mmCIF file of C-alpha atoms in Angstrom:
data_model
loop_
_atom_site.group_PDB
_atom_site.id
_atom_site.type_symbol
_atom_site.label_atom_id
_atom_site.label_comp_id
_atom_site.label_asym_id
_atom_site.label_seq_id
_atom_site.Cartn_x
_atom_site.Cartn_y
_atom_site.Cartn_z
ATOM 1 C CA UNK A 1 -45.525 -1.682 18.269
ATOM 2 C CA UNK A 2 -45.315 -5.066 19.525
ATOM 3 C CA UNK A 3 -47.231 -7.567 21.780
ATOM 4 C CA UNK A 4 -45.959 -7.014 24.645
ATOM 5 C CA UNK A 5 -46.759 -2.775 24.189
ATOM 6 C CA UNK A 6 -50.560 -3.816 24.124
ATOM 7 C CA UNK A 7 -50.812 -6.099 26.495
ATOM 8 C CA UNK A 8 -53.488 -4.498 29.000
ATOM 9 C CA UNK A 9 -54.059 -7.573 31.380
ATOM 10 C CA UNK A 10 -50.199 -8.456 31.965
ATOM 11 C CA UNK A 11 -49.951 -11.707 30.298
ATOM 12 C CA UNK A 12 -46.702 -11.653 28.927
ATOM 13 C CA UNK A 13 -45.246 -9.562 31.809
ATOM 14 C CA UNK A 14 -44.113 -12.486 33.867
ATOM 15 C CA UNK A 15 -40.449 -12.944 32.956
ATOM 16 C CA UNK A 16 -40.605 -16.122 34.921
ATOM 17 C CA UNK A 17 -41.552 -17.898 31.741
ATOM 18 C CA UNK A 18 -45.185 -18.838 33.349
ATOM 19 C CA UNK A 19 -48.352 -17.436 31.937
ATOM 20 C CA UNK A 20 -49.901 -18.488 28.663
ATOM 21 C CA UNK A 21 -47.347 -16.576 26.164
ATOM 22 C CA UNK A 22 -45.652 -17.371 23.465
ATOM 23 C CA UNK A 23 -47.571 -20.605 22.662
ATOM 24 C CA UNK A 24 -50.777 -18.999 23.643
ATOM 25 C CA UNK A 25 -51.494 -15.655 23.020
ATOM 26 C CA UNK A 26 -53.952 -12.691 22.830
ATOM 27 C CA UNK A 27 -55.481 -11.858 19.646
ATOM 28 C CA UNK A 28 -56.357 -8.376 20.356
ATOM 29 C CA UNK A 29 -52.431 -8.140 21.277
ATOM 30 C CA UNK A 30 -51.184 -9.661 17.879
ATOM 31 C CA UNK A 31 -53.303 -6.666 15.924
ATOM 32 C CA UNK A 32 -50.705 -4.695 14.911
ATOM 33 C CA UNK A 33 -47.658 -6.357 14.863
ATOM 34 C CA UNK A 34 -44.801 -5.889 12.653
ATOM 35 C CA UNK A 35 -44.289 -8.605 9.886
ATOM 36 C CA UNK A 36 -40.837 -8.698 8.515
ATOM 37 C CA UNK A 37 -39.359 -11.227 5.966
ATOM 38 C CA UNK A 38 -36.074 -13.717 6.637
ATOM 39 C CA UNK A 39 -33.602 -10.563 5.679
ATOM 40 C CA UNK A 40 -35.560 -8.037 8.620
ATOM 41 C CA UNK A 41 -37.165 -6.056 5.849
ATOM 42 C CA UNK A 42 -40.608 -4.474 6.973
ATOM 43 C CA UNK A 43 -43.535 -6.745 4.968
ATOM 44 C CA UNK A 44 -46.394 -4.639 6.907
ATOM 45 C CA UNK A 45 -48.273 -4.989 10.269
ATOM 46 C CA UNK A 46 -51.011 -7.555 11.149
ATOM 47 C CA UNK A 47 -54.513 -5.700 10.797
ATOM 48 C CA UNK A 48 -56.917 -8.762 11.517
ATOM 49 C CA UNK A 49 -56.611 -12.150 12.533
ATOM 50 C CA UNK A 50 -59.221 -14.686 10.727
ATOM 51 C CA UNK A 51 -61.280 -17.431 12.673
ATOM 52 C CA UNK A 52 -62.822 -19.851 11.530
ATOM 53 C CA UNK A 53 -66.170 -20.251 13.680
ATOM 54 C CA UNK A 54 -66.866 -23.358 13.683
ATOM 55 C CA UNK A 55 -63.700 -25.204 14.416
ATOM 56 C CA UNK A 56 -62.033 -22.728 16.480
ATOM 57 C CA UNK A 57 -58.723 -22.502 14.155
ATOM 58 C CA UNK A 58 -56.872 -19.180 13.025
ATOM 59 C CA UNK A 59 -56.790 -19.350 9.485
ATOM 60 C CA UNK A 60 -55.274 -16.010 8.646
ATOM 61 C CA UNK A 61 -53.613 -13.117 9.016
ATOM 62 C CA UNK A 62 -55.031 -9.505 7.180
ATOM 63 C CA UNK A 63 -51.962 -7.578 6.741
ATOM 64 C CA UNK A 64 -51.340 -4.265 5.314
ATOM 65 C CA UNK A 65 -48.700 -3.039 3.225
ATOM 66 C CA UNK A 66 -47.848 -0.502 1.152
ATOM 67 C CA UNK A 67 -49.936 3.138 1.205
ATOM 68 C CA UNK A 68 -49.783 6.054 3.859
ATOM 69 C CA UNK A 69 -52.137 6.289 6.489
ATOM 70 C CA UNK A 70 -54.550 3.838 5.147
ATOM 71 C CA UNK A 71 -54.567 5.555 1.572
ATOM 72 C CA UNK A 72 -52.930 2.932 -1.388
ATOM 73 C CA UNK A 73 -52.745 0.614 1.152
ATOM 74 C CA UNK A 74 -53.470 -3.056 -0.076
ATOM 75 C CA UNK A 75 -54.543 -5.953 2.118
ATOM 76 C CA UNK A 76 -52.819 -9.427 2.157
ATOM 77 C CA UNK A 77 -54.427 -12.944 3.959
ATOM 78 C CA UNK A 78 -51.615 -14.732 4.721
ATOM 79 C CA UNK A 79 -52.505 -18.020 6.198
ATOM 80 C CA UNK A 80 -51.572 -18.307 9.543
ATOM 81 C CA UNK A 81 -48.946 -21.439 8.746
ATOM 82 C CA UNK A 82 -46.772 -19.278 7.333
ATOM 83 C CA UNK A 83 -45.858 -16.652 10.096
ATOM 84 C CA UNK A 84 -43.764 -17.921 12.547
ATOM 85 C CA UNK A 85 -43.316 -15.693 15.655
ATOM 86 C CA UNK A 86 -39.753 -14.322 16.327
ATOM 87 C CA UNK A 87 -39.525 -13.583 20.417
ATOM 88 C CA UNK A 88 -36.413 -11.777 20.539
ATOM 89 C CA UNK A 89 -37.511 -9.158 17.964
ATOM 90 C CA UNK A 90 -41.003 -9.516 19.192
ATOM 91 C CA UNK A 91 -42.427 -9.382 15.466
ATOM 92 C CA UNK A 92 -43.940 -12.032 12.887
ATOM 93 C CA UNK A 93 -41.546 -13.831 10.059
ATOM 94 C CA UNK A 94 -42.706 -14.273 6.854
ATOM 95 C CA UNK A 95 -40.594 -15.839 4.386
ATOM 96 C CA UNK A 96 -41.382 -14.261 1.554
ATOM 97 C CA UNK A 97 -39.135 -11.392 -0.614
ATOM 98 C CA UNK A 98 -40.672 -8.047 -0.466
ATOM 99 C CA UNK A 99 -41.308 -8.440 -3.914
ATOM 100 C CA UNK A 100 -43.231 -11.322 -3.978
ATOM 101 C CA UNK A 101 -45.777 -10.131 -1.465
ATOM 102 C CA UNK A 102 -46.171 -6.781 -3.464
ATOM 103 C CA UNK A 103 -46.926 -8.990 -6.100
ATOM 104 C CA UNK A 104 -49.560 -11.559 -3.812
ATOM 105 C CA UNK A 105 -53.219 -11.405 -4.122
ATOM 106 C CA UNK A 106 -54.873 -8.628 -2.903
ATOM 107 C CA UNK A 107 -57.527 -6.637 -1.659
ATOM 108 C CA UNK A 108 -58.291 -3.360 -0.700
ATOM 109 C CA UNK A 109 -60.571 -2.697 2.654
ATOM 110 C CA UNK A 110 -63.768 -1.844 0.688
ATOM 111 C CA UNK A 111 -63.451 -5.238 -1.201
ATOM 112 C CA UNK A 112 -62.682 -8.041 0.919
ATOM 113 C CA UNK A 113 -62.582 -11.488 -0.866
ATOM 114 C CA UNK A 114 -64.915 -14.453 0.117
ATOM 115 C CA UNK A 115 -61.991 -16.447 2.916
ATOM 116 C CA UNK A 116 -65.143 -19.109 3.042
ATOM 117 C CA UNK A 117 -64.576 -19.709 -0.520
ATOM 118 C CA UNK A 118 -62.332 -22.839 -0.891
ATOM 119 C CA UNK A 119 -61.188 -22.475 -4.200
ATOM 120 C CA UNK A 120 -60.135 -18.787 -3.045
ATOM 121 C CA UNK A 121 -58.268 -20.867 -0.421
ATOM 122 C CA UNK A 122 -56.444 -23.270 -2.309
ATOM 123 C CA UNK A 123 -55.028 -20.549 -4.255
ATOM 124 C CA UNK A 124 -53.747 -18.345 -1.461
ATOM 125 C CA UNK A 125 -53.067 -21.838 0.242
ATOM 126 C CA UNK A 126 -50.511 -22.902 -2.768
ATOM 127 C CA UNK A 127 -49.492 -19.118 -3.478
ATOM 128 C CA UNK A 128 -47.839 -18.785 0.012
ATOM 129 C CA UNK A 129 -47.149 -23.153 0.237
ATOM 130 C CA UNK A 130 -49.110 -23.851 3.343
ATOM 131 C CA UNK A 131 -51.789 -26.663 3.603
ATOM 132 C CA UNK A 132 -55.023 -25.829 3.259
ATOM 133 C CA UNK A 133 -57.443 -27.775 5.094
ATOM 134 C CA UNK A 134 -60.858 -25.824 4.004
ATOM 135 C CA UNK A 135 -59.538 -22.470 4.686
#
């Protein structure tokens, strides 16, 4: 399902090219969106999107892969910096071999990791090579 399936108050229904998307967008749209890597290959779906509070910024993306129906299913953060959003297949890029996210740090939905935590940061920061400015 992409964006423009959820999008309840017509945003990106303008084919015009006015209205805020695709520099600005609905969160509650982006929540389940496909993710696929440079080659198409399915990486998961977006299941959160991460603010920081105080400055306003998206830090992450929660996305699940793996599992059926929720069960085996492992949780990735992926900061925001590296999805880039592909309009024409109306999906999220990540350029990252299938792989090498299977392999990523994890977490499963009863154990969430502290995303406050800088030095938990740094290390998803360097493990996907984004910046990391606090989170």
């Amino acid at each position: 399902m992409s964006y423009e399936d959820r999008d309840t108050y017509g945003m990106y229904k303008n084919t015009n090219e006015s209205g805020p998307g695709p520099a600005l967008m609905g969160a509650d749209t982006l929540i389940g969106n496909e993710v696929h890597n440079h080659k198409g290959e399915d990486l998961g779906e977006i299941k959160e999107i991460m603010l920081d509070t105080k400055s306003g910024k998206v830090c992450y993306a929660v996305l699940s892969f793996g599992g059926f129906l929720t069960i085996g299913e492992k949780l990735f953060a992926v900061p925001w910096d590296a999805l880039a959003l592909d309009t024409e297949h109306k999906c999220f890029v990540l350029n990252e071999e299938k792989d090498r996210l299977k392999a990523a740090p994890g977490f499963d939905k009863d154990n969430w990791p502290d995303m406050a935590d800088e030095t938990w940061a740094k290390s998803i920061h360097s493990y996907y090579g984004t910046e990391s400015n606090t989170h």
